[in-house]
Structure formats: C-alpha cells, structure tokens
Amino acid sequence: FDFGCGCGRNLKNLLDLAEWDSVYGCDISKQNAEYAKQWTEEYYPGKVHTWESMGADIQPCEENTFDFIMSHIVLQHISNYSIRFSILTDMYKCLKTDGLISLHYLDMDRSSAYYEESNTYQNCRVENKQFLIDDFKKIGFNNIECIIGNDYFINKPSYYIKGYK
C-alpha cells in the first residue's frame, strides 16, 4: 500500500520489484488516484487499486489487510500533527501482524512548522528522528529503525523510518 500514491510511480515500482498479487494506493487528489490506476494498469492489468483519501486516514480498508505500507515524501506536507498521527494509527490498523511499514520524511525549509506544531498550512520539519520513533512506539510498532540521510537536490535532511506490527 502506498499512501500519497500521486501519479502511481511507486505502485509500478512495487510491482516491478516484487511479486505482489496486487498493490493499493490512495491520494488526497481524486485525479491523482484515478491517473495512478490508469497509468499502472497499462503495465499490470488488474493488479492496481486506488482511491481518494479524505486526508485524516487511509480508508477505506479493512484491518490487517496489508503486508507492506509505504509513503515517500508525503507526510511532511501534512503540517497538523494530530492528523499525521491519525494517519499513522490507521496505517497500523490496516497492516497485517508482522507487516512492515516504511516511511520517508523530508525536511523542506526552515520556515516550516516544527514536528509537533499544528494548525498551520505549511510543510512540517522533523529535525529530530526521536519524534518519529516515539510516535511509532506510541502506536505499537516494534523493531523500529530510523536513518537520517541528506537530500542532494535541496540539501536538507531526509528521515527513513521503518517498523513492524
């Protein structure tokens, strides 16, 4: 499952790189979700399912559905902490036992809100990987790892976090 699937690039990558029976994705933009399905269907007919997310969860999906959940440079665009935490909690519910979650956050710029600030309409910045680790622990993820990298295009920190249910 790809949260914030955009045009479908990572849905196709998932199917290119692993033998998944099917992949799922949602995006806050109905047009993106529809385009992602249409584009990836050209390569993998019948294996792609997408929908529009209402923004505070990943619904509709059943609990214990996915073996793997990912999101690539999406969550930093959700500046409201409680909404980000709600999405992470929903991801946990929809992940199967022993399933893996892998998320990538990118610190955008210094004018962005700090990780736990809310009610702003801008990007957020993490600045401390412990914030991500603590949220994963609160929700119930285990075997958590977080690596800090550097985005070479904007020369800002990137946070790669993974955990298991």
PDB file of C-alpha atoms in Angstrom:
ATOM      1  CA  PHE A   1       0.000   0.000   0.000  1.00  0.00           C
ATOM      2  CA  ASP A   2       1.290   3.444  -0.959  1.00  0.00           C
ATOM      3  CA  PHE A   3      -0.083   6.407   1.000  1.00  0.00           C
ATOM      4  CA  GLY A   4       0.025   9.520  -1.188  1.00  0.00           C
ATOM      5  CA  CYS A   5       0.430   7.497  -4.380  1.00  0.00           C
ATOM      6  CA  GLY A   6       0.407  10.550  -6.657  1.00  0.00           C
ATOM      7  CA  CYS A   7       0.760   9.542 -10.308  1.00  0.00           C
ATOM      8  CA  GLY A   8       1.461   5.874  -9.439  1.00  0.00           C
ATOM      9  CA  ARG A   9       5.247   5.756  -9.839  1.00  0.00           C
ATOM     10  CA  ASN A  10       5.792   3.780  -6.621  1.00  0.00           C
ATOM     11  CA  LEU A  11       2.834   1.495  -7.298  1.00  0.00           C
ATOM     12  CA  LYS A  12       4.563   0.480 -10.520  1.00  0.00           C
ATOM     13  CA  ASN A  13       7.910   0.220  -8.701  1.00  0.00           C
ATOM     14  CA  LEU A  14       6.359  -2.154  -6.142  1.00  0.00           C
ATOM     15  CA  LEU A  15       5.081  -4.385  -8.926  1.00  0.00           C
ATOM     16  CA  ASP A  16       8.356  -4.158 -10.851  1.00  0.00           C
ATOM     17  CA  LEU A  17      10.468  -5.140  -7.840  1.00  0.00           C
ATOM     18  CA  ALA A  18       8.396  -7.780  -6.062  1.00  0.00           C
ATOM     19  CA  GLU A  19       5.856 -10.430  -6.931  1.00  0.00           C
ATOM     20  CA  TRP A  20       2.840  -8.804  -5.305  1.00  0.00           C
ATOM     21  CA  ASP A  21      -0.556 -10.164  -6.325  1.00  0.00           C
ATOM     22  CA  SER A  22      -1.866  -6.602  -6.191  1.00  0.00           C
ATOM     23  CA  VAL A  23      -0.962  -3.134  -4.936  1.00  0.00           C
ATOM     24  CA  TYR A  24      -3.087  -0.408  -3.426  1.00  0.00           C
ATOM     25  CA  GLY A  25      -2.710   3.323  -3.147  1.00  0.00           C
ATOM     26  CA  CYS A  26      -4.583   6.394  -2.039  1.00  0.00           C
ATOM     27  CA  ASP A  27      -4.112  10.074  -2.622  1.00  0.00           C
ATOM     28  CA  ILE A  28      -5.920  13.167  -1.353  1.00  0.00           C
ATOM     29  CA  SER A  29      -6.425  14.099  -5.005  1.00  0.00           C
ATOM     30  CA  LYS A  30      -9.116  12.053  -6.742  1.00  0.00           C
ATOM     31  CA  GLN A  31      -7.488  12.911 -10.089  1.00  0.00           C
ATOM     32  CA  ASN A  32      -4.109  11.567  -8.917  1.00  0.00           C
ATOM     33  CA  ALA A  33      -5.655   8.345  -7.624  1.00  0.00           C
ATOM     34  CA  GLU A  34      -7.538   7.797 -10.886  1.00  0.00           C
ATOM     35  CA  TYR A  35      -4.498   8.600 -13.016  1.00  0.00           C
ATOM     36  CA  ALA A  36      -2.272   6.294 -10.916  1.00  0.00           C
ATOM     37  CA  LYS A  37      -4.628   3.390 -11.532  1.00  0.00           C
ATOM     38  CA  GLN A  38      -4.966   4.147 -15.242  1.00  0.00           C
ATOM     39  CA  TRP A  39      -1.208   4.524 -15.803  1.00  0.00           C
ATOM     40  CA  THR A  40      -0.123   1.446 -13.818  1.00  0.00           C
ATOM     41  CA  GLU A  41      -2.886  -0.680 -15.365  1.00  0.00           C
ATOM     42  CA  GLU A  42      -1.077  -0.289 -18.689  1.00  0.00           C
ATOM     43  CA  TYR A  43       1.786  -2.327 -17.207  1.00  0.00           C
ATOM     44  CA  TYR A  44      -0.056  -4.536 -14.712  1.00  0.00           C
ATOM     45  CA  PRO A  45      -3.716  -5.029 -15.675  1.00  0.00           C
ATOM     46  CA  GLY A  46      -5.984  -5.988 -12.784  1.00  0.00           C
ATOM     47  CA  LYS A  47      -3.318  -5.608 -10.085  1.00  0.00           C
ATOM     48  CA  VAL A  48      -3.780  -1.954  -9.105  1.00  0.00           C
ATOM     49  CA  HIS A  49      -6.432  -0.494  -6.787  1.00  0.00           C
ATOM     50  CA  THR A  50      -6.557   3.187  -5.857  1.00  0.00           C
ATOM     51  CA  TRP A  51      -8.914   5.583  -4.111  1.00  0.00           C
ATOM     52  CA  GLU A  52      -9.226   9.139  -2.893  1.00  0.00           C
ATOM     53  CA  SER A  53      -8.341   9.633   0.769  1.00  0.00           C
ATOM     54  CA  MET A  54     -10.256  12.139   2.834  1.00  0.00           C
ATOM     55  CA  GLY A  55      -6.947  13.222   4.387  1.00  0.00           C
ATOM     56  CA  ALA A  56      -7.050  12.026   8.013  1.00  0.00           C
ATOM     57  CA  ASP A  57      -6.806   8.264   7.416  1.00  0.00           C
ATOM     58  CA  ILE A  58      -6.216   5.725   4.665  1.00  0.00           C
ATOM     59  CA  GLN A  59      -9.785   4.470   4.411  1.00  0.00           C
ATOM     60  CA  PRO A  60     -11.494   2.532   3.046  1.00  0.00           C
ATOM     61  CA  CYS A  61      -9.582  -0.587   4.024  1.00  0.00           C
ATOM     62  CA  GLU A  62     -10.100  -3.448   6.425  1.00  0.00           C
ATOM     63  CA  GLU A  63      -7.910  -4.005   9.455  1.00  0.00           C
ATOM     64  CA  ASN A  64      -4.999  -6.435   8.963  1.00  0.00           C
ATOM     65  CA  THR A  65      -5.023  -6.062   5.159  1.00  0.00           C
ATOM     66  CA  PHE A  66      -1.527  -5.097   4.008  1.00  0.00           C
ATOM     67  CA  ASP A  67       1.845  -6.855   4.232  1.00  0.00           C
ATOM     68  CA  PHE A  68       3.701  -3.638   3.422  1.00  0.00           C
ATOM     69  CA  ILE A  69       2.817   0.045   3.731  1.00  0.00           C
ATOM     70  CA  MET A  70       4.978   2.838   2.379  1.00  0.00           C
ATOM     71  CA  SER A  71       4.892   6.560   1.851  1.00  0.00           C
ATOM     72  CA  HIS A  72       7.566   8.577   0.115  1.00  0.00           C
ATOM     73  CA  ILE A  73       7.969  12.309   0.870  1.00  0.00           C
ATOM     74  CA  VAL A  74       4.266  12.833   1.577  1.00  0.00           C
ATOM     75  CA  LEU A  75       3.748  13.152   5.335  1.00  0.00           C
ATOM     76  CA  GLN A  76       5.870  16.296   5.710  1.00  0.00           C
ATOM     77  CA  HIS A  77       3.207  18.084   3.673  1.00  0.00           C
ATOM     78  CA  ILE A  78       0.671  17.438   6.459  1.00  0.00           C
ATOM     79  CA  SER A  79       1.551  20.118   8.985  1.00  0.00           C
ATOM     80  CA  ASN A  80      -1.121  19.193  11.529  1.00  0.00           C
ATOM     81  CA  TYR A  81       0.451  16.752  13.985  1.00  0.00           C
ATOM     82  CA  SER A  82      -2.826  15.159  15.132  1.00  0.00           C
ATOM     83  CA  ILE A  83      -3.795  14.387  11.516  1.00  0.00           C
ATOM     84  CA  ARG A  84      -0.373  12.838  10.805  1.00  0.00           C
ATOM     85  CA  PHE A  85      -0.666  10.753  13.979  1.00  0.00           C
ATOM     86  CA  SER A  86      -4.193   9.665  12.974  1.00  0.00           C
ATOM     87  CA  ILE A  87      -2.907   8.531   9.577  1.00  0.00           C
ATOM     88  CA  LEU A  88      -0.058   6.559  11.198  1.00  0.00           C
ATOM     89  CA  THR A  89      -2.520   4.935  13.610  1.00  0.00           C
ATOM     90  CA  ASP A  90      -4.775   3.964  10.720  1.00  0.00           C
ATOM     91  CA  MET A  91      -1.785   2.528   8.851  1.00  0.00           C
ATOM     92  CA  TYR A  92      -1.006   0.383  11.905  1.00  0.00           C
ATOM     93  CA  LYS A  93      -4.589  -0.949  11.996  1.00  0.00           C
ATOM     94  CA  CYS A  94      -4.518  -1.823   8.290  1.00  0.00           C
ATOM     95  CA  LEU A  95      -1.124  -3.552   8.483  1.00  0.00           C
ATOM     96  CA  LYS A  96      -1.052  -7.323   8.988  1.00  0.00           C
ATOM     97  CA  THR A  97       0.702  -8.791  12.017  1.00  0.00           C
ATOM     98  CA  ASP A  98       4.441  -8.880  11.233  1.00  0.00           C
ATOM     99  CA  GLY A  99       3.807  -6.449   8.339  1.00  0.00           C
ATOM    100  CA  LEU A 100       6.372  -3.768   7.530  1.00  0.00           C
ATOM    101  CA  ILE A 101       5.874  -0.013   7.293  1.00  0.00           C
ATOM    102  CA  SER A 102       8.487   2.204   5.620  1.00  0.00           C
ATOM    103  CA  LEU A 103       8.073   5.978   5.533  1.00  0.00           C
ATOM    104  CA  HIS A 104      10.244   8.768   4.164  1.00  0.00           C
ATOM    105  CA  TYR A 105      10.021  12.313   5.506  1.00  0.00           C
ATOM    106  CA  LEU A 106      11.922  15.252   4.060  1.00  0.00           C
ATOM    107  CA  ASP A 107      12.708  18.463   5.965  1.00  0.00           C
ATOM    108  CA  MET A 108      11.681  21.120   3.484  1.00  0.00           C
ATOM    109  CA  ASP A 109      12.790  24.512   4.742  1.00  0.00           C
ATOM    110  CA  ARG A 110      13.427  26.409   7.946  1.00  0.00           C
ATOM    111  CA  SER A 111      10.180  28.386   7.688  1.00  0.00           C
ATOM    112  CA  SER A 112       8.147  25.200   8.120  1.00  0.00           C
ATOM    113  CA  ALA A 113       6.433  24.305  11.376  1.00  0.00           C
ATOM    114  CA  TYR A 114       8.199  22.061  13.881  1.00  0.00           C
ATOM    115  CA  TYR A 115       7.136  18.428  14.023  1.00  0.00           C
ATOM    116  CA  GLU A 116       4.603  18.745  16.846  1.00  0.00           C
ATOM    117  CA  GLU A 117       3.149  22.140  15.938  1.00  0.00           C
ATOM    118  CA  SER A 118      -0.291  22.124  14.387  1.00  0.00           C
ATOM    119  CA  ASN A 119      -2.942  24.273  12.760  1.00  0.00           C
ATOM    120  CA  THR A 120      -0.615  25.692  10.147  1.00  0.00           C
ATOM    121  CA  TYR A 121      -0.949  25.352   6.402  1.00  0.00           C
ATOM    122  CA  GLN A 122       2.635  24.690   5.530  1.00  0.00           C
ATOM    123  CA  ASN A 123       5.089  21.815   5.491  1.00  0.00           C
ATOM    124  CA  CYS A 124       6.466  20.468   8.739  1.00  0.00           C
ATOM    125  CA  ARG A 125      10.065  19.594   9.506  1.00  0.00           C
ATOM    126  CA  VAL A 126      11.165  16.714  11.698  1.00  0.00           C
ATOM    127  CA  GLU A 127      14.624  17.901  12.851  1.00  0.00           C
ATOM    128  CA  ASN A 128      14.851  15.077  15.420  1.00  0.00           C
ATOM    129  CA  LYS A 129      14.356  11.440  14.452  1.00  0.00           C
ATOM    130  CA  GLN A 130      13.274  10.656  18.024  1.00  0.00           C
ATOM    131  CA  PHE A 131       9.906  12.341  17.294  1.00  0.00           C
ATOM    132  CA  LEU A 132       9.223   9.726  14.612  1.00  0.00           C
ATOM    133  CA  ILE A 133      10.496   6.846  16.747  1.00  0.00           C
ATOM    134  CA  ASP A 134       8.355   7.954  19.716  1.00  0.00           C
ATOM    135  CA  ASP A 135       5.213   8.104  17.553  1.00  0.00           C
ATOM    136  CA  PHE A 136       5.892   4.626  16.169  1.00  0.00           C
ATOM    137  CA  LYS A 137       6.346   3.306  19.735  1.00  0.00           C
ATOM    138  CA  LYS A 138       3.133   5.009  20.990  1.00  0.00           C
ATOM    139  CA  ILE A 139       1.149   3.365  18.211  1.00  0.00           C
ATOM    140  CA  GLY A 140       2.624  -0.093  18.829  1.00  0.00           C
ATOM    141  CA  PHE A 141       5.202  -0.645  16.086  1.00  0.00           C
ATOM    142  CA  ASN A 142       8.290  -2.669  17.033  1.00  0.00           C
ATOM    143  CA  ASN A 143      11.793  -3.267  15.667  1.00  0.00           C
ATOM    144  CA  ILE A 144      11.854   0.405  14.701  1.00  0.00           C
ATOM    145  CA  GLU A 145      14.805   1.843  12.800  1.00  0.00           C
ATOM    146  CA  CYS A 146      15.287   5.422  11.644  1.00  0.00           C
ATOM    147  CA  ILE A 147      18.093   6.587   9.391  1.00  0.00           C
ATOM    148  CA  ILE A 148      18.874  10.195   8.568  1.00  0.00           C
ATOM    149  CA  GLY A 149      20.094  10.919   5.068  1.00  0.00           C
ATOM    150  CA  ASN A 150      20.573  14.080   3.071  1.00  0.00           C
ATOM    151  CA  ASP A 151      18.530  15.119   0.067  1.00  0.00           C
ATOM    152  CA  TYR A 152      21.055  16.152  -2.565  1.00  0.00           C
ATOM    153  CA  PHE A 153      18.623  18.345  -4.527  1.00  0.00           C
ATOM    154  CA  ILE A 154      17.647  20.665  -1.678  1.00  0.00           C
ATOM    155  CA  ASN A 155      20.468  19.820   0.747  1.00  0.00           C
ATOM    156  CA  LYS A 156      18.052  19.069   3.611  1.00  0.00           C
ATOM    157  CA  PRO A 157      17.741  16.086   5.968  1.00  0.00           C
ATOM    158  CA  SER A 158      15.715  13.032   4.946  1.00  0.00           C
ATOM    159  CA  TYR A 159      14.309  10.610   7.514  1.00  0.00           C
ATOM    160  CA  TYR A 160      13.719   6.974   6.625  1.00  0.00           C
ATOM    161  CA  ILE A 161      11.805   5.095   9.303  1.00  0.00           C
ATOM    162  CA  LYS A 162      10.580   1.546   9.337  1.00  0.00           C
ATOM    163  CA  GLY A 163       8.820  -0.667  11.840  1.00  0.00           C
ATOM    164  CA  TYR A 164       6.827  -3.870  12.159  1.00  0.00           C
ATOM    165  CA  LYS A 165       3.403  -4.596  13.578  1.00  0.00           C
TER     166      LYS A 165
END
